[in-house]
Amino acid sequence: MFDRLDIAQRHLAVKVLQVRHWQHVVNEALKKNVFPVPVHVAFGHEAAAVAIGAMMQAEDSLVLTHRNIAYNLARAGALQPVYDEYMRLPSGAGAGRLGSMNLSNPGHGVVYTSSILGNNFGVACGVALANRLAGRAGLVSVLTGDGAMEEGTFYESVALAQSHGLRCLFVVENNNHALASTIDQRRCPIDLAKLCGGVGVPFLRLSGNDVFAYASAFAEVRNTVMSASAPACVEIDVTTMNRHAGATPGWPTDPMNVDFQRGLVIAERTIDPVFVLKQVLAPALYAELEREVLMHPGSP
């Protein structure tokens, strides 16, 4: 248990709490149907999003998918530009033109986001290839879920990245769900470790939602990719603690099943990154960080 944190650790802890709190704010707005676009919140994804954001250096790029809110919040470091984008305001991160499922923010390293399942893999390989041909340093991380992993472009892109020595990191957030079906309801198990091993791509699986452990692991993976000039793949066990997407005007009712009044912890189990953080920090330290975040909500 930590009773004190260094600067980097404190940054990670505060970021996890911020991303959770800001998602609560968005979620409450979703319940009121205020957004003109559908929004996929991602309660339970905070540790991965924060750790990957912390791994990134100035020359790195991030390529996202439709459930991108935790990553965009972590990279922007503020709620307002993301919230305003969901409202389609000119002050939004995409000047009100991108909405939620395609929200990119190049100024903070998010160079492309796609709502089309599997579309982002080829784009990520293209960015990584352009970097190599132009002699630019930088890691390209591309996010997917266990659903999009079933697309042919995933396997093709992993093989392409290995064949051409691309500095590309494939990150699979495995929440055992694709819209409304679990893995065992729709397909046979896919052993990513063996699949990656078949083409010589290093593989790592993460679980437990400990942001400190995740940050350390991703820093090591980045070093591996950069030194080898070759891709790697990380699979993260994630539990998405909300329904598929929030209600929006004209859409069927799908209210979020998370209550902000219960506090930042949603589930008192290791599936919840905030609960894990609370367990590894001394009570007084956690209370201090939580107060800091709640006192500076970052608007709205």
PDB file of C-alpha atoms in Angstrom:
ATOM      1  CA  MET A   1       0.000   0.000   0.000  1.00  0.00           C
ATOM      2  CA  PHE A   2       1.315   3.429  -0.983  1.00  0.00           C
ATOM      3  CA  ASP A   3       1.220   6.173   1.636  1.00  0.00           C
ATOM      4  CA  ARG A   4       3.081   8.557  -0.675  1.00  0.00           C
ATOM      5  CA  LEU A   5       3.635   8.842  -4.420  1.00  0.00           C
ATOM      6  CA  ASP A   6       6.347  10.307  -6.603  1.00  0.00           C
ATOM      7  CA  ILE A   7       5.378  12.895  -9.227  1.00  0.00           C
ATOM      8  CA  ALA A   8       4.834  10.355 -12.013  1.00  0.00           C
ATOM      9  CA  GLN A   9       2.767   8.041  -9.820  1.00  0.00           C
ATOM     10  CA  ARG A  10       0.642  10.904  -8.541  1.00  0.00           C
ATOM     11  CA  HIS A  11      -0.006  11.988 -12.114  1.00  0.00           C
ATOM     12  CA  LEU A  12      -1.230   8.488 -12.986  1.00  0.00           C
ATOM     13  CA  ALA A  13      -3.494   8.252  -9.939  1.00  0.00           C
ATOM     14  CA  VAL A  14      -5.037  11.687 -10.438  1.00  0.00           C
ATOM     15  CA  LYS A  15      -5.578  10.967 -14.136  1.00  0.00           C
ATOM     16  CA  VAL A  16      -7.502   7.757 -13.411  1.00  0.00           C
ATOM     17  CA  LEU A  17      -9.777   9.650 -11.014  1.00  0.00           C
ATOM     18  CA  GLN A  18     -10.199  12.528 -13.461  1.00  0.00           C
ATOM     19  CA  VAL A  19     -11.145  10.285 -16.372  1.00  0.00           C
ATOM     20  CA  ARG A  20     -13.640   8.449 -14.168  1.00  0.00           C
ATOM     21  CA  HIS A  21     -15.153  11.703 -12.845  1.00  0.00           C
ATOM     22  CA  TRP A  22     -15.394  13.274 -16.294  1.00  0.00           C
ATOM     23  CA  GLN A  23     -17.101  10.159 -17.636  1.00  0.00           C
ATOM     24  CA  HIS A  24     -19.630  10.457 -14.806  1.00  0.00           C
ATOM     25  CA  VAL A  25     -20.359  14.026 -15.919  1.00  0.00           C
ATOM     26  CA  VAL A  26     -20.861  12.874 -19.516  1.00  0.00           C
ATOM     27  CA  ASN A  27     -22.967   9.945 -18.331  1.00  0.00           C
ATOM     28  CA  GLU A  28     -25.319  12.180 -16.368  1.00  0.00           C
ATOM     29  CA  ALA A  29     -25.762  14.323 -19.474  1.00  0.00           C
ATOM     30  CA  LEU A  30     -26.478  11.182 -21.506  1.00  0.00           C
ATOM     31  CA  LYS A  31     -29.339  10.350 -19.173  1.00  0.00           C
ATOM     32  CA  LYS A  32     -30.864  13.723 -20.029  1.00  0.00           C
ATOM     33  CA  ASN A  33     -30.459  13.199 -23.793  1.00  0.00           C
ATOM     34  CA  VAL A  34     -28.549  16.447 -24.225  1.00  0.00           C
ATOM     35  CA  PHE A  35     -26.066  15.231 -26.865  1.00  0.00           C
ATOM     36  CA  PRO A  36     -27.024  15.286 -30.564  1.00  0.00           C
ATOM     37  CA  VAL A  37     -24.645  12.342 -31.191  1.00  0.00           C
ATOM     38  CA  PRO A  38     -24.378   8.841 -29.680  1.00  0.00           C
ATOM     39  CA  VAL A  39     -21.664   8.525 -27.025  1.00  0.00           C
ATOM     40  CA  HIS A  40     -20.006   5.306 -25.848  1.00  0.00           C
ATOM     41  CA  VAL A  41     -18.792   5.804 -22.298  1.00  0.00           C
ATOM     42  CA  ALA A  42     -16.117   3.428 -21.029  1.00  0.00           C
ATOM     43  CA  PHE A  43     -16.340   2.896 -17.287  1.00  0.00           C
ATOM     44  CA  GLY A  44     -13.707   0.284 -16.502  1.00  0.00           C
ATOM     45  CA  HIS A  45     -11.251   1.335 -19.237  1.00  0.00           C
ATOM     46  CA  GLU A  46      -9.531   4.100 -17.264  1.00  0.00           C
ATOM     47  CA  ALA A  47      -6.339   2.285 -16.207  1.00  0.00           C
ATOM     48  CA  ALA A  48      -5.510   1.214 -19.760  1.00  0.00           C
ATOM     49  CA  ALA A  49      -6.268   4.644 -21.223  1.00  0.00           C
ATOM     50  CA  VAL A  50      -4.185   6.476 -18.654  1.00  0.00           C
ATOM     51  CA  ALA A  51      -1.252   4.045 -18.894  1.00  0.00           C
ATOM     52  CA  ILE A  52      -1.112   4.245 -22.685  1.00  0.00           C
ATOM     53  CA  GLY A  53      -1.385   8.025 -22.566  1.00  0.00           C
ATOM     54  CA  ALA A  54       1.473   8.151 -20.068  1.00  0.00           C
ATOM     55  CA  MET A  55       3.596   5.891 -22.299  1.00  0.00           C
ATOM     56  CA  MET A  56       3.312   8.229 -25.273  1.00  0.00           C
ATOM     57  CA  GLN A  57       6.084  10.629 -26.149  1.00  0.00           C
ATOM     58  CA  ALA A  58       5.804  13.763 -28.279  1.00  0.00           C
ATOM     59  CA  GLU A  59       6.455  11.940 -31.555  1.00  0.00           C
ATOM     60  CA  ASP A  60       4.000   9.095 -30.864  1.00  0.00           C
ATOM     61  CA  SER A  61       0.552   8.650 -32.387  1.00  0.00           C
ATOM     62  CA  LEU A  62      -2.670   7.061 -31.179  1.00  0.00           C
ATOM     63  CA  VAL A  63      -5.310   5.551 -33.470  1.00  0.00           C
ATOM     64  CA  LEU A  64      -8.651   4.873 -31.806  1.00  0.00           C
ATOM     65  CA  THR A  65     -11.995   3.186 -32.311  1.00  0.00           C
ATOM     66  CA  HIS A  66     -15.618   4.095 -31.523  1.00  0.00           C
ATOM     67  CA  ARG A  67     -15.325   3.658 -27.722  1.00  0.00           C
ATOM     68  CA  ASN A  68     -12.602   6.256 -27.403  1.00  0.00           C
ATOM     69  CA  ILE A  69     -13.803   8.565 -24.619  1.00  0.00           C
ATOM     70  CA  ALA A  70     -11.333   7.448 -21.925  1.00  0.00           C
ATOM     71  CA  TYR A  71      -8.384   7.886 -24.290  1.00  0.00           C
ATOM     72  CA  ASN A  72      -9.499  11.276 -25.572  1.00  0.00           C
ATOM     73  CA  LEU A  73     -10.092  12.524 -22.032  1.00  0.00           C
ATOM     74  CA  ALA A  74      -6.729  11.204 -20.852  1.00  0.00           C
ATOM     75  CA  ARG A  75      -4.851  12.755 -23.759  1.00  0.00           C
ATOM     76  CA  ALA A  76      -6.717  16.095 -23.704  1.00  0.00           C
ATOM     77  CA  GLY A  77      -6.312  16.349 -19.938  1.00  0.00           C
ATOM     78  CA  ALA A  78      -9.613  18.218 -19.758  1.00  0.00           C
ATOM     79  CA  LEU A  79     -13.325  17.553 -20.023  1.00  0.00           C
ATOM     80  CA  GLN A  80     -14.475  20.720 -21.775  1.00  0.00           C
ATOM     81  CA  PRO A  81     -13.095  20.153 -25.311  1.00  0.00           C
ATOM     82  CA  VAL A  82     -14.496  16.605 -25.383  1.00  0.00           C
ATOM     83  CA  TYR A  83     -17.867  17.570 -23.903  1.00  0.00           C
ATOM     84  CA  ASP A  84     -18.171  20.504 -26.323  1.00  0.00           C
ATOM     85  CA  GLU A  85     -17.413  18.195 -29.240  1.00  0.00           C
ATOM     86  CA  TYR A  86     -20.254  15.919 -28.162  1.00  0.00           C
ATOM     87  CA  MET A  87     -22.448  19.013 -28.215  1.00  0.00           C
ATOM     88  CA  ARG A  88     -21.118  19.770 -31.731  1.00  0.00           C
ATOM     89  CA  LEU A  89     -19.859  23.194 -30.659  1.00  0.00           C
ATOM     90  CA  PRO A  90     -17.053  25.084 -32.432  1.00  0.00           C
ATOM     91  CA  SER A  91     -15.133  25.008 -29.134  1.00  0.00           C
ATOM     92  CA  GLY A  92     -14.997  21.204 -29.260  1.00  0.00           C
ATOM     93  CA  ALA A  93     -11.814  19.227 -29.819  1.00  0.00           C
ATOM     94  CA  GLY A  94     -12.889  18.652 -33.431  1.00  0.00           C
ATOM     95  CA  ALA A  95     -14.547  22.047 -33.867  1.00  0.00           C
ATOM     96  CA  GLY A  96     -17.927  20.317 -33.605  1.00  0.00           C
ATOM     97  CA  ARG A  97     -17.395  18.337 -36.825  1.00  0.00           C
ATOM     98  CA  LEU A  98     -16.324  14.927 -35.535  1.00  0.00           C
ATOM     99  CA  GLY A  99     -18.795  14.039 -32.779  1.00  0.00           C
ATOM    100  CA  SER A 100     -17.870  11.112 -30.540  1.00  0.00           C
ATOM    101  CA  MET A 101     -17.181   7.972 -32.569  1.00  0.00           C
ATOM    102  CA  ASN A 102     -14.694   9.688 -34.898  1.00  0.00           C
ATOM    103  CA  LEU A 103     -13.128  12.084 -32.400  1.00  0.00           C
ATOM    104  CA  SER A 104      -9.458  12.683 -33.080  1.00  0.00           C
ATOM    105  CA  ASN A 105      -7.221  15.312 -31.510  1.00  0.00           C
ATOM    106  CA  PRO A 106      -3.904  15.510 -33.396  1.00  0.00           C
ATOM    107  CA  GLY A 107      -2.554  18.197 -31.086  1.00  0.00           C
ATOM    108  CA  HIS A 108      -2.599  15.595 -28.317  1.00  0.00           C
ATOM    109  CA  GLY A 109      -1.401  12.663 -30.424  1.00  0.00           C
ATOM    110  CA  VAL A 110      -4.796  11.203 -31.397  1.00  0.00           C
ATOM    111  CA  VAL A 111      -4.291  11.262 -35.158  1.00  0.00           C
ATOM    112  CA  TYR A 112      -7.261   9.182 -36.296  1.00  0.00           C
ATOM    113  CA  THR A 113     -10.405   7.600 -34.881  1.00  0.00           C
ATOM    114  CA  SER A 114     -12.878   5.442 -36.777  1.00  0.00           C
ATOM    115  CA  SER A 115     -16.397   4.278 -36.043  1.00  0.00           C
ATOM    116  CA  ILE A 116     -15.976   1.527 -38.662  1.00  0.00           C
ATOM    117  CA  LEU A 117     -15.018  -1.771 -37.058  1.00  0.00           C
ATOM    118  CA  GLY A 118     -11.510  -2.776 -38.116  1.00  0.00           C
ATOM    119  CA  ASN A 119     -10.977   0.297 -40.295  1.00  0.00           C
ATOM    120  CA  ASN A 120      -8.275   1.795 -38.065  1.00  0.00           C
ATOM    121  CA  PHE A 121      -5.714  -1.044 -38.342  1.00  0.00           C
ATOM    122  CA  GLY A 122      -4.730  -0.267 -41.923  1.00  0.00           C
ATOM    123  CA  VAL A 123      -4.602   3.447 -41.151  1.00  0.00           C
ATOM    124  CA  ALA A 124      -2.263   2.807 -38.209  1.00  0.00           C
ATOM    125  CA  CYS A 125       0.035   0.724 -40.423  1.00  0.00           C
ATOM    126  CA  GLY A 126      -0.013   3.520 -42.996  1.00  0.00           C
ATOM    127  CA  VAL A 127       1.001   6.088 -40.382  1.00  0.00           C
ATOM    128  CA  ALA A 128       3.780   3.806 -39.115  1.00  0.00           C
ATOM    129  CA  LEU A 129       5.012   3.149 -42.666  1.00  0.00           C
ATOM    130  CA  ALA A 130       5.000   6.874 -43.438  1.00  0.00           C
ATOM    131  CA  ASN A 131       7.065   7.451 -40.297  1.00  0.00           C
ATOM    132  CA  ARG A 132       9.607   4.846 -41.375  1.00  0.00           C
ATOM    133  CA  LEU A 133       9.908   6.154 -44.947  1.00  0.00           C
ATOM    134  CA  ALA A 134      10.270   9.740 -43.717  1.00  0.00           C
ATOM    135  CA  GLY A 135      12.836   8.770 -41.106  1.00  0.00           C
ATOM    136  CA  ARG A 136      10.607   9.924 -38.255  1.00  0.00           C
ATOM    137  CA  ALA A 137      10.778   8.371 -34.818  1.00  0.00           C
ATOM    138  CA  GLY A 138       7.603   7.527 -33.003  1.00  0.00           C
ATOM    139  CA  LEU A 139       5.352   4.683 -31.979  1.00  0.00           C
ATOM    140  CA  VAL A 140       1.885   4.235 -33.472  1.00  0.00           C
ATOM    141  CA  SER A 141      -0.547   2.582 -31.054  1.00  0.00           C
ATOM    142  CA  VAL A 142      -3.849   1.314 -32.433  1.00  0.00           C
ATOM    143  CA  LEU A 143      -6.788   0.328 -30.224  1.00  0.00           C
ATOM    144  CA  THR A 144      -9.353  -2.338 -30.858  1.00  0.00           C
ATOM    145  CA  GLY A 145     -11.737  -4.601 -28.993  1.00  0.00           C
ATOM    146  CA  ASP A 146     -12.336  -8.339 -29.099  1.00  0.00           C
ATOM    147  CA  GLY A 147     -15.108  -7.723 -31.649  1.00  0.00           C
ATOM    148  CA  ALA A 148     -13.032  -5.794 -34.201  1.00  0.00           C
ATOM    149  CA  MET A 149     -10.200  -8.258 -33.627  1.00  0.00           C
ATOM    150  CA  GLU A 150     -12.368 -10.734 -35.550  1.00  0.00           C
ATOM    151  CA  GLU A 151     -12.079  -8.621 -38.722  1.00  0.00           C
ATOM    152  CA  GLY A 152      -9.658  -9.830 -41.377  1.00  0.00           C
ATOM    153  CA  THR A 153      -7.883  -6.478 -41.393  1.00  0.00           C
ATOM    154  CA  PHE A 154      -6.573  -7.161 -37.876  1.00  0.00           C
ATOM    155  CA  TYR A 155      -4.627 -10.257 -38.917  1.00  0.00           C
ATOM    156  CA  GLU A 156      -3.520  -8.697 -42.189  1.00  0.00           C
ATOM    157  CA  SER A 157      -2.267  -5.591 -40.420  1.00  0.00           C
ATOM    158  CA  VAL A 158      -0.320  -7.513 -37.773  1.00  0.00           C
ATOM    159  CA  ALA A 159       1.390  -9.521 -40.529  1.00  0.00           C
ATOM    160  CA  LEU A 160       1.994  -6.395 -42.615  1.00  0.00           C
ATOM    161  CA  ALA A 161       3.539  -4.529 -39.678  1.00  0.00           C
ATOM    162  CA  GLN A 162       5.864  -7.444 -38.959  1.00  0.00           C
ATOM    163  CA  SER A 163       6.789  -7.909 -42.611  1.00  0.00           C
ATOM    164  CA  HIS A 164       7.739  -4.261 -43.041  1.00  0.00           C
ATOM    165  CA  GLY A 165       9.283  -3.646 -39.632  1.00  0.00           C
ATOM    166  CA  LEU A 166       6.733  -1.063 -38.516  1.00  0.00           C
ATOM    167  CA  ARG A 167       6.822   0.522 -35.065  1.00  0.00           C
ATOM    168  CA  CYS A 168       3.196  -0.294 -34.409  1.00  0.00           C
ATOM    169  CA  LEU A 169       1.583  -1.444 -31.155  1.00  0.00           C
ATOM    170  CA  PHE A 170      -1.714  -3.324 -31.432  1.00  0.00           C
ATOM    171  CA  VAL A 171      -3.764  -3.014 -28.241  1.00  0.00           C
ATOM    172  CA  VAL A 172      -6.816  -5.252 -27.813  1.00  0.00           C
ATOM    173  CA  GLU A 173      -9.252  -4.247 -25.061  1.00  0.00           C
ATOM    174  CA  ASN A 174     -10.970  -7.573 -24.460  1.00  0.00           C
ATOM    175  CA  ASN A 175     -14.250  -6.941 -22.652  1.00  0.00           C
ATOM    176  CA  ASN A 176     -15.809 -10.202 -23.902  1.00  0.00           C
ATOM    177  CA  HIS A 177     -18.532  -8.274 -25.721  1.00  0.00           C
ATOM    178  CA  ALA A 178     -19.330  -7.230 -29.262  1.00  0.00           C
ATOM    179  CA  LEU A 179     -22.502  -5.105 -29.105  1.00  0.00           C
ATOM    180  CA  ALA A 180     -24.744  -7.679 -27.421  1.00  0.00           C
ATOM    181  CA  SER A 181     -22.984 -11.041 -27.634  1.00  0.00           C
ATOM    182  CA  THR A 182     -20.199 -12.605 -25.621  1.00  0.00           C
ATOM    183  CA  ILE A 183     -17.247 -14.402 -27.174  1.00  0.00           C
ATOM    184  CA  ASP A 184     -18.575 -17.897 -26.404  1.00  0.00           C
ATOM    185  CA  GLN A 185     -21.911 -16.980 -28.000  1.00  0.00           C
ATOM    186  CA  ARG A 186     -20.423 -15.963 -31.329  1.00  0.00           C
ATOM    187  CA  ARG A 187     -17.124 -17.739 -32.015  1.00  0.00           C
ATOM    188  CA  CYS A 188     -14.446 -20.160 -30.919  1.00  0.00           C
ATOM    189  CA  PRO A 189     -11.692 -18.876 -28.612  1.00  0.00           C
ATOM    190  CA  ILE A 190      -8.839 -17.023 -30.320  1.00  0.00           C
ATOM    191  CA  ASP A 191      -5.444 -17.387 -28.644  1.00  0.00           C
ATOM    192  CA  LEU A 192      -3.770 -14.094 -29.458  1.00  0.00           C
ATOM    193  CA  ALA A 193      -0.470 -15.185 -27.936  1.00  0.00           C
ATOM    194  CA  LYS A 194      -0.258 -18.091 -30.387  1.00  0.00           C
ATOM    195  CA  LEU A 195      -1.525 -15.999 -33.281  1.00  0.00           C
ATOM    196  CA  CYS A 196       1.126 -13.340 -32.705  1.00  0.00           C
ATOM    197  CA  GLY A 197       3.762 -15.999 -32.076  1.00  0.00           C
ATOM    198  CA  GLY A 198       2.975 -17.479 -35.483  1.00  0.00           C
ATOM    199  CA  VAL A 199       4.291 -14.347 -37.176  1.00  0.00           C
ATOM    200  CA  GLY A 200       6.957 -13.560 -34.588  1.00  0.00           C
ATOM    201  CA  VAL A 201       5.208 -10.596 -32.939  1.00  0.00           C
ATOM    202  CA  PRO A 202       5.868 -10.139 -29.192  1.00  0.00           C
ATOM    203  CA  PHE A 203       2.704 -10.493 -27.119  1.00  0.00           C
ATOM    204  CA  LEU A 204       1.740  -9.412 -23.607  1.00  0.00           C
ATOM    205  CA  ARG A 205      -1.504  -9.906 -21.711  1.00  0.00           C
ATOM    206  CA  LEU A 206      -2.484  -7.512 -18.912  1.00  0.00           C
ATOM    207  CA  SER A 207      -5.168  -7.805 -16.259  1.00  0.00           C
ATOM    208  CA  GLY A 208      -5.950  -6.473 -12.803  1.00  0.00           C
ATOM    209  CA  ASN A 209      -6.544  -2.775 -13.629  1.00  0.00           C
ATOM    210  CA  ASP A 210      -3.546  -1.521 -11.637  1.00  0.00           C
ATOM    211  CA  VAL A 211      -2.564   1.690 -13.432  1.00  0.00           C
ATOM    212  CA  PHE A 212       0.936   1.651 -11.937  1.00  0.00           C
ATOM    213  CA  ALA A 213       1.621  -1.877 -13.205  1.00  0.00           C
ATOM    214  CA  TYR A 214       0.072  -1.061 -16.586  1.00  0.00           C
ATOM    215  CA  ALA A 215       2.184   2.086 -17.004  1.00  0.00           C
ATOM    216  CA  SER A 216       5.355   0.153 -16.254  1.00  0.00           C
ATOM    217  CA  ALA A 217       4.390  -2.629 -18.675  1.00  0.00           C
ATOM    218  CA  PHE A 218       3.585  -0.238 -21.522  1.00  0.00           C
ATOM    219  CA  ALA A 219       6.846   1.669 -21.016  1.00  0.00           C
ATOM    220  CA  GLU A 220       8.710  -1.632 -21.463  1.00  0.00           C
ATOM    221  CA  VAL A 221       6.653  -2.565 -24.526  1.00  0.00           C
ATOM    222  CA  ARG A 222       7.391   0.802 -26.108  1.00  0.00           C
ATOM    223  CA  ASN A 223      11.114   0.247 -25.584  1.00  0.00           C
ATOM    224  CA  THR A 224      10.835  -3.193 -27.184  1.00  0.00           C
ATOM    225  CA  VAL A 225       9.038  -1.879 -30.265  1.00  0.00           C
ATOM    226  CA  MET A 226      11.329   1.104 -30.719  1.00  0.00           C
ATOM    227  CA  SER A 227      14.563  -0.840 -30.268  1.00  0.00           C
ATOM    228  CA  ALA A 228      13.492  -3.714 -32.531  1.00  0.00           C
ATOM    229  CA  SER A 229      11.721  -1.499 -35.119  1.00  0.00           C
ATOM    230  CA  ALA A 230       8.999  -4.128 -35.178  1.00  0.00           C
ATOM    231  CA  PRO A 231       5.412  -4.399 -33.893  1.00  0.00           C
ATOM    232  CA  ALA A 232       4.052  -5.832 -30.671  1.00  0.00           C
ATOM    233  CA  CYS A 233       0.590  -6.731 -29.384  1.00  0.00           C
ATOM    234  CA  VAL A 234      -0.951  -6.248 -25.942  1.00  0.00           C
ATOM    235  CA  GLU A 235      -4.271  -7.758 -24.881  1.00  0.00           C
ATOM    236  CA  ILE A 236      -5.944  -6.172 -21.855  1.00  0.00           C
ATOM    237  CA  ASP A 237      -8.738  -7.824 -19.892  1.00  0.00           C
ATOM    238  CA  VAL A 238     -11.383  -5.118 -19.442  1.00  0.00           C
ATOM    239  CA  THR A 239     -14.890  -5.047 -18.020  1.00  0.00           C
ATOM    240  CA  THR A 240     -17.036  -2.297 -19.517  1.00  0.00           C
ATOM    241  CA  MET A 241     -19.261  -1.347 -16.603  1.00  0.00           C
ATOM    242  CA  ASN A 242     -22.023   0.284 -18.627  1.00  0.00           C
ATOM    243  CA  ARG A 243     -24.318  -0.509 -21.481  1.00  0.00           C
ATOM    244  CA  HIS A 244     -23.241  -0.307 -25.116  1.00  0.00           C
ATOM    245  CA  ALA A 245     -24.098   3.354 -25.756  1.00  0.00           C
ATOM    246  CA  GLY A 246     -26.047   6.156 -24.155  1.00  0.00           C
ATOM    247  CA  ALA A 247     -29.434   7.418 -25.205  1.00  0.00           C
ATOM    248  CA  THR A 248     -29.501  10.206 -27.793  1.00  0.00           C
ATOM    249  CA  PRO A 249     -32.451  12.050 -29.368  1.00  0.00           C
ATOM    250  CA  GLY A 250     -34.257   9.856 -31.866  1.00  0.00           C
ATOM    251  CA  TRP A 251     -32.526   6.675 -30.681  1.00  0.00           C
ATOM    252  CA  PRO A 252     -34.120   3.832 -28.703  1.00  0.00           C
ATOM    253  CA  THR A 253     -33.906   4.417 -24.979  1.00  0.00           C
ATOM    254  CA  ASP A 254     -30.726   2.976 -23.486  1.00  0.00           C
ATOM    255  CA  PRO A 255     -30.124   4.777 -20.177  1.00  0.00           C
ATOM    256  CA  MET A 256     -26.732   4.329 -18.576  1.00  0.00           C
ATOM    257  CA  ASN A 257     -26.835   1.991 -15.612  1.00  0.00           C
ATOM    258  CA  VAL A 258     -24.252   3.871 -13.506  1.00  0.00           C
ATOM    259  CA  ASP A 259     -25.235   6.146 -10.599  1.00  0.00           C
ATOM    260  CA  PHE A 260     -22.993   9.164 -10.022  1.00  0.00           C
ATOM    261  CA  GLN A 261     -24.347   9.620  -6.502  1.00  0.00           C
ATOM    262  CA  ARG A 262     -22.589   6.447  -5.350  1.00  0.00           C
ATOM    263  CA  GLY A 263     -19.164   8.032  -5.835  1.00  0.00           C
ATOM    264  CA  LEU A 264     -16.252   7.363  -8.162  1.00  0.00           C
ATOM    265  CA  VAL A 265     -16.064   3.649  -7.340  1.00  0.00           C
ATOM    266  CA  ILE A 266     -18.660   1.749  -9.355  1.00  0.00           C
ATOM    267  CA  ALA A 267     -17.838  -1.857  -8.457  1.00  0.00           C
ATOM    268  CA  GLU A 268     -15.946  -2.956  -5.364  1.00  0.00           C
ATOM    269  CA  ARG A 269     -14.030  -5.549  -7.349  1.00  0.00           C
ATOM    270  CA  THR A 270     -10.840  -5.623  -9.387  1.00  0.00           C
ATOM    271  CA  ILE A 271     -12.844  -5.025 -12.564  1.00  0.00           C
ATOM    272  CA  ASP A 272     -12.976  -1.367 -11.464  1.00  0.00           C
ATOM    273  CA  PRO A 273      -9.697   0.575 -11.904  1.00  0.00           C
ATOM    274  CA  VAL A 274     -10.770   3.171  -9.329  1.00  0.00           C
ATOM    275  CA  PHE A 275     -11.474   0.471  -6.745  1.00  0.00           C
ATOM    276  CA  VAL A 276      -8.050  -1.049  -7.432  1.00  0.00           C
ATOM    277  CA  LEU A 277      -6.449   2.374  -7.007  1.00  0.00           C
ATOM    278  CA  LYS A 278      -8.315   2.901  -3.751  1.00  0.00           C
ATOM    279  CA  GLN A 279      -7.036  -0.451  -2.489  1.00  0.00           C
ATOM    280  CA  VAL A 280      -3.375   0.221  -3.267  1.00  0.00           C
ATOM    281  CA  LEU A 281      -3.338   3.743  -1.787  1.00  0.00           C
ATOM    282  CA  ALA A 282      -3.431   4.565   1.907  1.00  0.00           C
ATOM    283  CA  PRO A 283      -6.956   5.806   2.801  1.00  0.00           C
ATOM    284  CA  ALA A 284      -5.782   9.341   3.612  1.00  0.00           C
ATOM    285  CA  LEU A 285      -3.872   9.609   0.343  1.00  0.00           C
ATOM    286  CA  TYR A 286      -6.776   8.344  -1.741  1.00  0.00           C
ATOM    287  CA  ALA A 287      -9.147  10.763   0.005  1.00  0.00           C
ATOM    288  CA  GLU A 288      -6.747  13.634  -0.704  1.00  0.00           C
ATOM    289  CA  LEU A 289      -6.532  12.822  -4.420  1.00  0.00           C
ATOM    290  CA  GLU A 290     -10.283  12.316  -4.730  1.00  0.00           C
ATOM    291  CA  ARG A 291     -10.942  15.710  -3.108  1.00  0.00           C
ATOM    292  CA  GLU A 292      -8.460  17.304  -5.490  1.00  0.00           C
ATOM    293  CA  VAL A 293     -10.271  15.903  -8.512  1.00  0.00           C
ATOM    294  CA  LEU A 294     -13.808  16.644  -7.319  1.00  0.00           C
ATOM    295  CA  MET A 295     -12.894  20.209  -6.337  1.00  0.00           C
ATOM    296  CA  HIS A 296     -11.573  20.912  -9.848  1.00  0.00           C
ATOM    297  CA  PRO A 297     -14.074  19.205 -12.139  1.00  0.00           C
ATOM    298  CA  GLY A 298     -12.754  20.855 -15.306  1.00  0.00           C
ATOM    299  CA  SER A 299     -16.271  21.980 -16.342  1.00  0.00           C
ATOM    300  CA  PRO A 300     -19.031  21.683 -17.391  1.00  0.00           C
TER     301      PRO A 300
END
